[in-house]
Short mmCIF file of N, CA and C in Angstrom, two decimals:
data_model
loop_
_atom_site.label_atom_id
_atom_site.label_comp_id
_atom_site.label_asym_id
_atom_site.label_seq_id
_atom_site.Cartn_x
_atom_site.Cartn_y
_atom_site.Cartn_z
N MET A 1 105.33 64.71 109.06
CA MET A 1 105.55 65.23 107.73
C MET A 1 106.76 66.16 107.77
N THR A 2 107.69 65.93 106.85
CA THR A 2 108.91 66.73 106.82
C THR A 2 108.64 68.11 106.21
N LYS A 3 109.64 68.96 106.38
CA LYS A 3 109.51 70.31 105.84
C LYS A 3 109.39 70.30 104.32
N GLU A 4 110.14 69.43 103.68
CA GLU A 4 110.09 69.32 102.22
C GLU A 4 108.74 68.79 101.74
N GLU A 5 108.17 67.85 102.46
CA GLU A 5 106.85 67.34 102.09
C GLU A 5 105.79 68.42 102.24
N LYS A 6 105.89 69.23 103.30
CA LYS A 6 104.95 70.34 103.47
C LYS A 6 105.07 71.34 102.33
N ARG A 7 106.30 71.63 101.94
CA ARG A 7 106.53 72.57 100.84
C ARG A 7 105.94 72.02 99.53
N GLN A 8 106.13 70.73 99.30
CA GLN A 8 105.58 70.11 98.08
C GLN A 8 104.06 70.13 98.09
N LEU A 9 103.48 69.88 99.25
CA LEU A 9 102.02 69.90 99.38
C LEU A 9 101.48 71.31 99.14
N GLN A 10 102.17 72.32 99.69
CA GLN A 10 101.76 73.70 99.49
C GLN A 10 101.90 74.07 98.01
N ARG A 11 102.99 73.66 97.39
CA ARG A 11 103.20 73.95 95.96
C ARG A 11 102.11 73.31 95.13
N GLN A 12 101.76 72.08 95.43
CA GLN A 12 100.71 71.39 94.68
C GLN A 12 99.36 72.11 94.84
N ARG A 13 99.06 72.54 96.06
CA ARG A 13 97.81 73.25 96.32
C ARG A 13 97.77 74.57 95.54
N LEU A 14 98.89 75.27 95.50
CA LEU A 14 98.95 76.52 94.75
C LEU A 14 98.81 76.30 93.25
N MET A 15 99.39 75.22 92.75
CA MET A 15 99.31 74.93 91.33
C MET A 15 97.90 74.54 90.90
N GLU A 16 97.10 74.06 91.82
CA GLU A 16 95.72 73.70 91.51
C GLU A 16 94.79 74.91 91.57
N ASN A 17 95.29 76.04 92.03
CA ASN A 17 94.51 77.26 92.14
C ASN A 17 94.15 77.76 90.73
N LYS A 18 92.93 78.25 90.56
CA LYS A 18 92.44 78.74 89.26
C LYS A 18 93.29 79.91 88.75
N ALA A 19 93.69 80.80 89.65
CA ALA A 19 94.51 81.94 89.24
C ALA A 19 95.87 81.47 88.72
N TYR A 20 96.43 80.44 89.33
CA TYR A 20 97.72 79.90 88.88
C TYR A 20 97.58 79.32 87.47
N GLN A 21 96.50 78.59 87.25
CA GLN A 21 96.27 78.01 85.92
C GLN A 21 96.05 79.10 84.88
N THR A 22 95.38 80.18 85.27
CA THR A 22 95.19 81.31 84.37
C THR A 22 96.54 81.96 84.04
N MET A 23 97.40 82.08 85.05
CA MET A 23 98.73 82.65 84.83
C MET A 23 99.53 81.80 83.85
N GLU A 24 99.45 80.49 84.01
CA GLU A 24 100.17 79.60 83.09
C GLU A 24 99.67 79.78 81.66
N SER A 25 98.34 79.87 81.48
CA SER A 25 97.78 80.06 80.14
C SER A 25 98.21 81.40 79.55
N LEU A 26 98.12 82.46 80.36
CA LEU A 26 98.54 83.78 79.88
C LEU A 26 100.01 83.79 79.49
N THR A 27 100.82 83.14 80.29
CA THR A 27 102.25 83.07 80.00
C THR A 27 102.49 82.37 78.67
N ARG A 28 101.78 81.29 78.47
CA ARG A 28 101.93 80.53 77.23
C ARG A 28 101.54 81.41 76.03
N TYR A 29 100.39 82.03 76.08
CA TYR A 29 99.91 82.80 74.92
C TYR A 29 100.65 84.12 74.75
N MET A 30 100.85 84.83 75.84
CA MET A 30 101.44 86.17 75.72
C MET A 30 102.94 86.13 75.40
N ASP A 31 103.67 85.20 76.00
CA ASP A 31 105.12 85.20 75.83
C ASP A 31 105.63 84.10 74.89
N ARG A 32 105.11 82.91 75.01
CA ARG A 32 105.63 81.83 74.17
C ARG A 32 105.11 81.91 72.74
N TYR A 33 103.89 82.40 72.58
CA TYR A 33 103.31 82.56 71.24
C TYR A 33 103.40 84.01 70.76
N TYR A 34 104.10 84.86 71.51
CA TYR A 34 104.40 86.26 71.15
C TYR A 34 103.14 87.11 70.97
N LEU A 35 102.06 86.78 71.66
CA LEU A 35 100.85 87.57 71.58
C LEU A 35 101.06 88.96 72.17
N ASP A 36 101.93 89.07 73.17
CA ASP A 36 102.25 90.36 73.78
C ASP A 36 102.78 91.33 72.72
N ALA A 37 103.71 90.87 71.90
CA ALA A 37 104.28 91.72 70.85
C ALA A 37 103.24 92.04 69.78
N LEU A 38 102.41 91.07 69.45
CA LEU A 38 101.38 91.30 68.42
C LEU A 38 100.33 92.30 68.89
N ILE A 39 99.89 92.16 70.14
CA ILE A 39 98.91 93.10 70.68
C ILE A 39 99.51 94.49 70.78
N GLY A 40 100.80 94.56 71.08
CA GLY A 40 101.48 95.84 71.22
C GLY A 40 101.49 96.66 69.94
N ILE A 41 101.24 96.04 68.81
CA ILE A 41 101.23 96.75 67.54
C ILE A 41 100.02 97.68 67.44
N ILE A 42 98.94 97.37 68.16
CA ILE A 42 97.73 98.20 68.12
C ILE A 42 98.07 99.56 68.71
N PRO A 43 98.02 100.61 67.89
CA PRO A 43 98.45 101.92 68.38
C PRO A 43 97.57 102.44 69.52
N GLY A 44 98.22 102.86 70.59
CA GLY A 44 97.52 103.47 71.70
C GLY A 44 96.88 102.50 72.67
N TRP A 45 96.46 101.34 72.24
CA TRP A 45 95.72 100.41 73.08
C TRP A 45 96.46 99.11 73.35
N GLY A 46 97.37 98.75 72.51
CA GLY A 46 98.02 97.44 72.62
C GLY A 46 98.68 97.18 73.95
N ASP A 47 99.47 98.14 74.41
CA ASP A 47 100.18 97.95 75.68
C ASP A 47 99.23 98.00 76.87
N ALA A 48 98.17 98.79 76.76
CA ALA A 48 97.16 98.83 77.84
C ALA A 48 96.43 97.49 77.93
N ILE A 49 96.12 96.91 76.79
CA ILE A 49 95.46 95.59 76.77
C ILE A 49 96.41 94.53 77.33
N ALA A 50 97.67 94.60 76.92
CA ALA A 50 98.66 93.63 77.41
C ALA A 50 98.86 93.76 78.92
N LEU A 51 98.70 94.98 79.44
CA LEU A 51 98.86 95.19 80.88
C LEU A 51 97.79 94.45 81.67
N LEU A 52 96.64 94.24 81.08
CA LEU A 52 95.57 93.49 81.77
C LEU A 52 96.00 92.05 82.09
N SER A 53 96.93 91.54 81.31
CA SER A 53 97.37 90.16 81.54
C SER A 53 98.13 90.01 82.86
N VAL A 54 98.52 91.11 83.49
CA VAL A 54 99.25 91.04 84.75
C VAL A 54 98.31 90.89 85.95
N LEU A 55 97.03 91.16 85.76
CA LEU A 55 96.09 91.11 86.89
C LEU A 55 96.07 89.77 87.63
N PRO A 56 96.05 88.63 86.94
CA PRO A 56 96.09 87.36 87.69
C PRO A 56 97.38 87.19 88.50
N PHE A 57 98.49 87.69 88.00
CA PHE A 57 99.76 87.60 88.73
C PHE A 57 99.70 88.44 90.02
N ILE A 58 99.12 89.63 89.89
CA ILE A 58 98.98 90.50 91.06
C ILE A 58 98.04 89.86 92.08
N TYR A 59 96.91 89.36 91.60
CA TYR A 59 95.95 88.71 92.49
C TYR A 59 96.60 87.53 93.21
N PHE A 60 97.30 86.69 92.46
CA PHE A 60 97.90 85.49 93.03
C PHE A 60 98.96 85.83 94.08
N SER A 61 99.82 86.80 93.75
CA SER A 61 100.89 87.12 94.69
C SER A 61 100.37 87.86 95.92
N LEU A 62 99.31 88.66 95.74
CA LEU A 62 98.80 89.45 96.86
C LEU A 62 97.78 88.68 97.69
N ARG A 63 96.85 87.98 97.05
CA ARG A 63 95.74 87.35 97.77
C ARG A 63 95.99 85.88 98.10
N VAL A 64 96.69 85.16 97.24
CA VAL A 64 96.91 83.73 97.50
C VAL A 64 98.19 83.52 98.30
N ILE A 65 99.30 84.06 97.80
CA ILE A 65 100.58 83.90 98.50
C ILE A 65 100.68 84.90 99.66
N LYS A 66 100.00 86.03 99.54
CA LYS A 66 99.97 87.07 100.57
C LYS A 66 101.36 87.65 100.84
N SER A 67 102.00 88.06 99.73
CA SER A 67 103.34 88.63 99.85
C SER A 67 103.38 89.99 99.16
N ILE A 68 103.54 91.03 99.95
CA ILE A 68 103.65 92.36 99.37
C ILE A 68 104.95 92.52 98.58
N PRO A 69 106.09 92.02 99.07
CA PRO A 69 107.31 92.14 98.25
C PRO A 69 107.18 91.44 96.90
N LEU A 70 106.56 90.27 96.87
CA LEU A 70 106.38 89.56 95.61
C LEU A 70 105.44 90.35 94.69
N THR A 71 104.39 90.92 95.25
CA THR A 71 103.45 91.72 94.46
C THR A 71 104.16 92.94 93.88
N LEU A 72 104.97 93.62 94.68
CA LEU A 72 105.72 94.77 94.18
C LEU A 72 106.71 94.37 93.09
N ALA A 73 107.35 93.21 93.25
CA ALA A 73 108.29 92.74 92.24
C ALA A 73 107.57 92.41 90.93
N VAL A 74 106.40 91.80 91.02
CA VAL A 74 105.60 91.48 89.83
C VAL A 74 105.18 92.78 89.13
N LEU A 75 104.73 93.75 89.92
CA LEU A 75 104.35 95.05 89.35
C LEU A 75 105.54 95.74 88.70
N ASN A 76 106.67 95.71 89.37
CA ASN A 76 107.89 96.32 88.84
C ASN A 76 108.22 95.71 87.48
N ASN A 77 108.23 94.40 87.41
CA ASN A 77 108.56 93.70 86.18
C ASN A 77 107.55 94.00 85.07
N SER A 78 106.28 93.99 85.41
CA SER A 78 105.23 94.19 84.42
C SER A 78 105.20 95.63 83.91
N LEU A 79 105.34 96.59 84.81
CA LEU A 79 105.33 97.98 84.38
C LEU A 79 106.57 98.33 83.56
N ARG A 80 107.68 97.71 83.89
CA ARG A 80 108.90 97.88 83.08
C ARG A 80 108.66 97.35 81.67
N ASP A 81 107.96 96.21 81.57
CA ASP A 81 107.64 95.62 80.27
C ASP A 81 106.72 96.55 79.47
N VAL A 82 105.72 97.12 80.13
CA VAL A 82 104.81 98.05 79.44
C VAL A 82 105.57 99.29 78.98
N LEU A 83 106.42 99.82 79.84
CA LEU A 83 107.19 101.01 79.49
C LEU A 83 108.06 100.74 78.26
N MET A 84 108.75 99.62 78.25
CA MET A 84 109.59 99.28 77.09
C MET A 84 108.73 99.02 75.86
N GLY A 85 107.56 98.42 76.05
CA GLY A 85 106.67 98.13 74.93
C GLY A 85 106.09 99.38 74.30
N MET A 86 106.09 100.49 75.03
CA MET A 86 105.53 101.73 74.52
C MET A 86 106.51 102.52 73.65
N LEU A 87 107.74 102.05 73.55
CA LEU A 87 108.71 102.76 72.72
C LEU A 87 108.20 102.82 71.28
N PRO A 88 108.33 103.98 70.63
CA PRO A 88 107.74 104.14 69.30
C PRO A 88 108.51 103.44 68.19
N PHE A 89 107.91 103.48 67.01
CA PHE A 89 108.49 102.94 65.77
C PHE A 89 108.76 101.44 65.86
N PHE A 90 107.88 100.72 66.53
CA PHE A 90 107.92 99.26 66.66
C PHE A 90 109.13 98.75 67.43
N VAL A 91 109.93 99.67 67.98
CA VAL A 91 111.07 99.26 68.81
C VAL A 91 110.56 98.50 70.04
N GLY A 92 109.49 99.03 70.66
CA GLY A 92 108.90 98.39 71.83
C GLY A 92 108.35 97.01 71.53
N ASP A 93 107.78 96.84 70.34
CA ASP A 93 107.24 95.53 69.97
C ASP A 93 108.35 94.51 69.77
N VAL A 94 109.47 94.96 69.23
CA VAL A 94 110.63 94.06 69.09
C VAL A 94 111.16 93.69 70.47
N ILE A 95 111.21 94.66 71.37
CA ILE A 95 111.67 94.38 72.73
C ILE A 95 110.74 93.39 73.41
N ASP A 96 109.41 93.52 73.17
CA ASP A 96 108.44 92.59 73.75
C ASP A 96 108.70 91.14 73.35
N VAL A 97 109.27 90.94 72.17
CA VAL A 97 109.59 89.58 71.74
C VAL A 97 110.65 88.97 72.65
N PHE A 98 111.59 89.80 73.09
CA PHE A 98 112.71 89.29 73.88
C PHE A 98 112.52 89.43 75.39
N HIS A 99 111.82 90.47 75.82
CA HIS A 99 111.59 90.67 77.26
C HIS A 99 110.25 90.03 77.61
N ARG A 100 110.30 88.85 78.12
CA ARG A 100 109.09 88.08 78.40
C ARG A 100 108.72 88.21 79.86
N ALA A 101 107.95 89.26 80.15
CA ALA A 101 107.63 89.60 81.53
C ALA A 101 106.80 88.52 82.22
N ASN A 102 105.87 87.90 81.50
CA ASN A 102 105.03 86.88 82.13
C ASN A 102 105.84 85.65 82.52
N ILE A 103 106.77 85.26 81.68
CA ILE A 103 107.65 84.13 82.02
C ILE A 103 108.49 84.49 83.24
N GLN A 104 108.99 85.72 83.29
CA GLN A 104 109.77 86.17 84.44
C GLN A 104 108.92 86.21 85.70
N ASN A 105 107.68 86.68 85.57
CA ASN A 105 106.78 86.71 86.73
C ASN A 105 106.49 85.30 87.24
N MET A 106 106.25 84.37 86.32
CA MET A 106 106.00 82.97 86.73
C MET A 106 107.22 82.40 87.45
N ALA A 107 108.40 82.70 86.92
CA ALA A 107 109.64 82.20 87.55
C ALA A 107 109.80 82.79 88.94
N MET A 108 109.48 84.09 89.10
CA MET A 108 109.57 84.70 90.43
C MET A 108 108.57 84.06 91.39
N ILE A 109 107.36 83.85 90.94
CA ILE A 109 106.33 83.27 91.80
C ILE A 109 106.70 81.85 92.19
N GLN A 110 107.11 81.04 91.22
CA GLN A 110 107.48 79.65 91.52
C GLN A 110 108.70 79.59 92.43
N GLY A 111 109.70 80.43 92.14
CA GLY A 111 110.90 80.46 92.99
C GLY A 111 110.59 80.93 94.39
N PHE A 112 109.69 81.88 94.51
CA PHE A 112 109.28 82.39 95.82
C PHE A 112 108.57 81.30 96.61
N VAL A 113 107.66 80.60 95.96
CA VAL A 113 106.93 79.51 96.62
C VAL A 113 107.89 78.39 97.03
N ASP A 114 108.86 78.10 96.16
CA ASP A 114 109.82 77.03 96.44
C ASP A 114 110.88 77.44 97.46
N GLY A 115 110.96 78.74 97.76
CA GLY A 115 111.96 79.21 98.71
C GLY A 115 113.35 79.32 98.13
N ASP A 116 113.47 79.45 96.81
CA ASP A 116 114.75 79.61 96.13
C ASP A 116 115.39 80.92 96.60
N GLU A 117 116.54 80.82 97.24
CA GLU A 117 117.20 81.98 97.84
C GLU A 117 117.52 83.06 96.81
N THR A 118 117.96 82.67 95.63
CA THR A 118 118.29 83.64 94.59
C THR A 118 117.05 84.42 94.15
N ILE A 119 115.96 83.70 93.96
CA ILE A 119 114.71 84.33 93.54
C ILE A 119 114.17 85.23 94.66
N VAL A 120 114.21 84.77 95.88
CA VAL A 120 113.72 85.58 97.01
C VAL A 120 114.54 86.86 97.12
N ARG A 121 115.85 86.77 96.93
CA ARG A 121 116.71 87.96 96.95
C ARG A 121 116.34 88.90 95.82
N GLN A 122 116.10 88.35 94.61
CA GLN A 122 115.70 89.16 93.46
C GLN A 122 114.34 89.83 93.72
N VAL A 123 113.41 89.09 94.29
CA VAL A 123 112.09 89.64 94.60
C VAL A 123 112.23 90.79 95.59
N ASN A 124 113.01 90.61 96.64
CA ASN A 124 113.21 91.66 97.64
C ASN A 124 113.87 92.90 97.03
N GLN A 125 114.85 92.68 96.13
CA GLN A 125 115.52 93.80 95.47
C GLN A 125 114.53 94.58 94.62
N ARG A 126 113.73 93.89 93.84
CA ARG A 126 112.74 94.58 92.99
C ARG A 126 111.65 95.24 93.84
N ALA A 127 111.31 94.64 94.96
CA ALA A 127 110.32 95.25 95.83
C ALA A 127 110.83 96.57 96.38
N TRP A 128 112.10 96.60 96.80
CA TRP A 128 112.69 97.85 97.28
C TRP A 128 112.75 98.89 96.18
N GLN A 129 113.11 98.47 94.96
CA GLN A 129 113.12 99.40 93.83
C GLN A 129 111.74 99.99 93.63
N SER A 130 110.73 99.15 93.68
CA SER A 130 109.35 99.61 93.48
C SER A 130 108.94 100.57 94.58
N ALA A 131 109.28 100.25 95.81
CA ALA A 131 108.92 101.12 96.93
C ALA A 131 109.59 102.48 96.79
N ILE A 132 110.85 102.50 96.40
CA ILE A 132 111.57 103.77 96.22
C ILE A 132 110.94 104.58 95.09
N VAL A 133 110.62 103.92 93.98
CA VAL A 133 109.99 104.62 92.86
C VAL A 133 108.64 105.18 93.28
N LEU A 134 107.86 104.41 94.04
CA LEU A 134 106.56 104.89 94.51
C LEU A 134 106.70 106.11 95.41
N ILE A 135 107.68 106.08 96.30
CA ILE A 135 107.91 107.22 97.19
C ILE A 135 108.30 108.45 96.38
N VAL A 136 109.20 108.27 95.40
CA VAL A 136 109.62 109.39 94.56
C VAL A 136 108.43 109.94 93.78
N LEU A 137 107.60 109.05 93.23
CA LEU A 137 106.42 109.50 92.49
C LEU A 137 105.45 110.25 93.40
N LEU A 138 105.23 109.76 94.60
CA LEU A 138 104.35 110.45 95.54
C LEU A 138 104.91 111.83 95.89
N LEU A 139 106.22 111.92 96.09
CA LEU A 139 106.84 113.22 96.37
C LEU A 139 106.70 114.16 95.19
N LEU A 140 106.87 113.63 93.98
CA LEU A 140 106.70 114.46 92.79
C LEU A 140 105.26 114.93 92.63
N ILE A 141 104.30 114.06 92.94
CA ILE A 141 102.89 114.45 92.88
C ILE A 141 102.62 115.55 93.91
N ALA A 142 103.15 115.39 95.12
CA ALA A 142 102.96 116.41 96.15
C ALA A 142 103.60 117.72 95.71
N LEU A 143 104.79 117.67 95.14
CA LEU A 143 105.47 118.87 94.66
C LEU A 143 104.66 119.53 93.55
N LEU A 144 104.16 118.74 92.62
CA LEU A 144 103.35 119.28 91.53
C LEU A 144 102.07 119.92 92.08
N GLY A 145 101.45 119.28 93.05
CA GLY A 145 100.26 119.86 93.68
C GLY A 145 100.58 121.19 94.34
N TRP A 146 101.68 121.24 95.06
CA TRP A 146 102.09 122.49 95.70
C TRP A 146 102.37 123.57 94.66
N LEU A 147 103.05 123.19 93.56
CA LEU A 147 103.32 124.16 92.50
C LEU A 147 102.04 124.67 91.85
N LEU A 148 101.08 123.77 91.64
CA LEU A 148 99.81 124.19 91.05
C LEU A 148 99.04 125.13 91.97
N ILE A 149 99.03 124.82 93.24
CA ILE A 149 98.35 125.69 94.21
C ILE A 149 99.06 127.04 94.29
N SER A 150 100.38 127.02 94.32
CA SER A 150 101.14 128.27 94.36
C SER A 150 100.90 129.11 93.11
N PHE A 151 100.93 128.46 91.97
CA PHE A 151 100.70 129.16 90.71
C PHE A 151 99.27 129.69 90.64
N GLY A 152 98.32 128.91 91.12
CA GLY A 152 96.92 129.35 91.15
C GLY A 152 96.73 130.56 92.05
N SER A 153 97.35 130.55 93.22
CA SER A 153 97.21 131.70 94.11
C SER A 153 97.93 132.92 93.54
N TYR A 154 99.04 132.70 92.86
CA TYR A 154 99.74 133.81 92.19
C TYR A 154 98.86 134.41 91.10
N LEU A 155 98.25 133.55 90.28
CA LEU A 155 97.35 134.04 89.25
C LEU A 155 96.16 134.78 89.85
N TYR A 156 95.63 134.25 90.93
CA TYR A 156 94.49 134.89 91.60
C TYR A 156 94.88 136.28 92.10
N SER A 157 96.04 136.39 92.74
CA SER A 157 96.48 137.69 93.25
C SER A 157 96.78 138.65 92.10
N LEU A 158 97.29 138.13 91.00
CA LEU A 158 97.56 138.95 89.83
C LEU A 158 96.25 139.50 89.24
N VAL A 159 95.28 138.63 89.09
CA VAL A 159 93.98 139.03 88.54
C VAL A 159 93.27 139.98 89.51
N ALA A 160 93.33 139.67 90.82
CA ALA A 160 92.68 140.52 91.82
C ALA A 160 93.31 141.90 91.85
N SER A 161 94.63 141.98 91.74
CA SER A 161 95.28 143.29 91.74
C SER A 161 94.99 144.05 90.45
N PHE A 162 94.82 143.37 89.36
CA PHE A 162 94.52 144.02 88.08
C PHE A 162 93.12 144.61 88.09
N PHE A 163 92.16 143.81 88.60
CA PHE A 163 90.78 144.30 88.62
C PHE A 163 90.50 145.17 89.85
N GLY A 164 91.28 144.98 90.90
CA GLY A 164 91.04 145.75 92.12
C GLY A 164 91.64 147.15 92.03
N ALA A 165 92.62 147.35 91.17
CA ALA A 165 93.27 148.65 91.12
C ALA A 165 92.60 149.65 90.21
#
């Protein structure tokens, strides 16, 4: 069996996976029928509900394909879509019509499975972006924790000196 035949067999097996079929359905409804933009109109909940549609993509890239870079790239793309969708005054909903994150995620997954060099490079680039953002967020959380502890101890010493004197 040639390398190309093995790749085709693997692709066929992945396409028969239930999660893959769910991703195709979600892509069709959320992006091609603009359900993502329509759900986004619901104040406060629309984008959170739309974010649930990314779960099969995360599951498929992490558990079926077993690729952390692909999973990070899918998360990067999806969270960027949610962030843009949250823009007020229906600006985010208009952006959701044009920024079709599920279609982009499907293209990344298919390109990754097919070994498309351009897609693999894009996936790796987005994975690095995601990793850097995660590290920065963790550092900011640690800094905020340190500031809260410092401020708490300052308040404690202030209160203790006020009542102790």
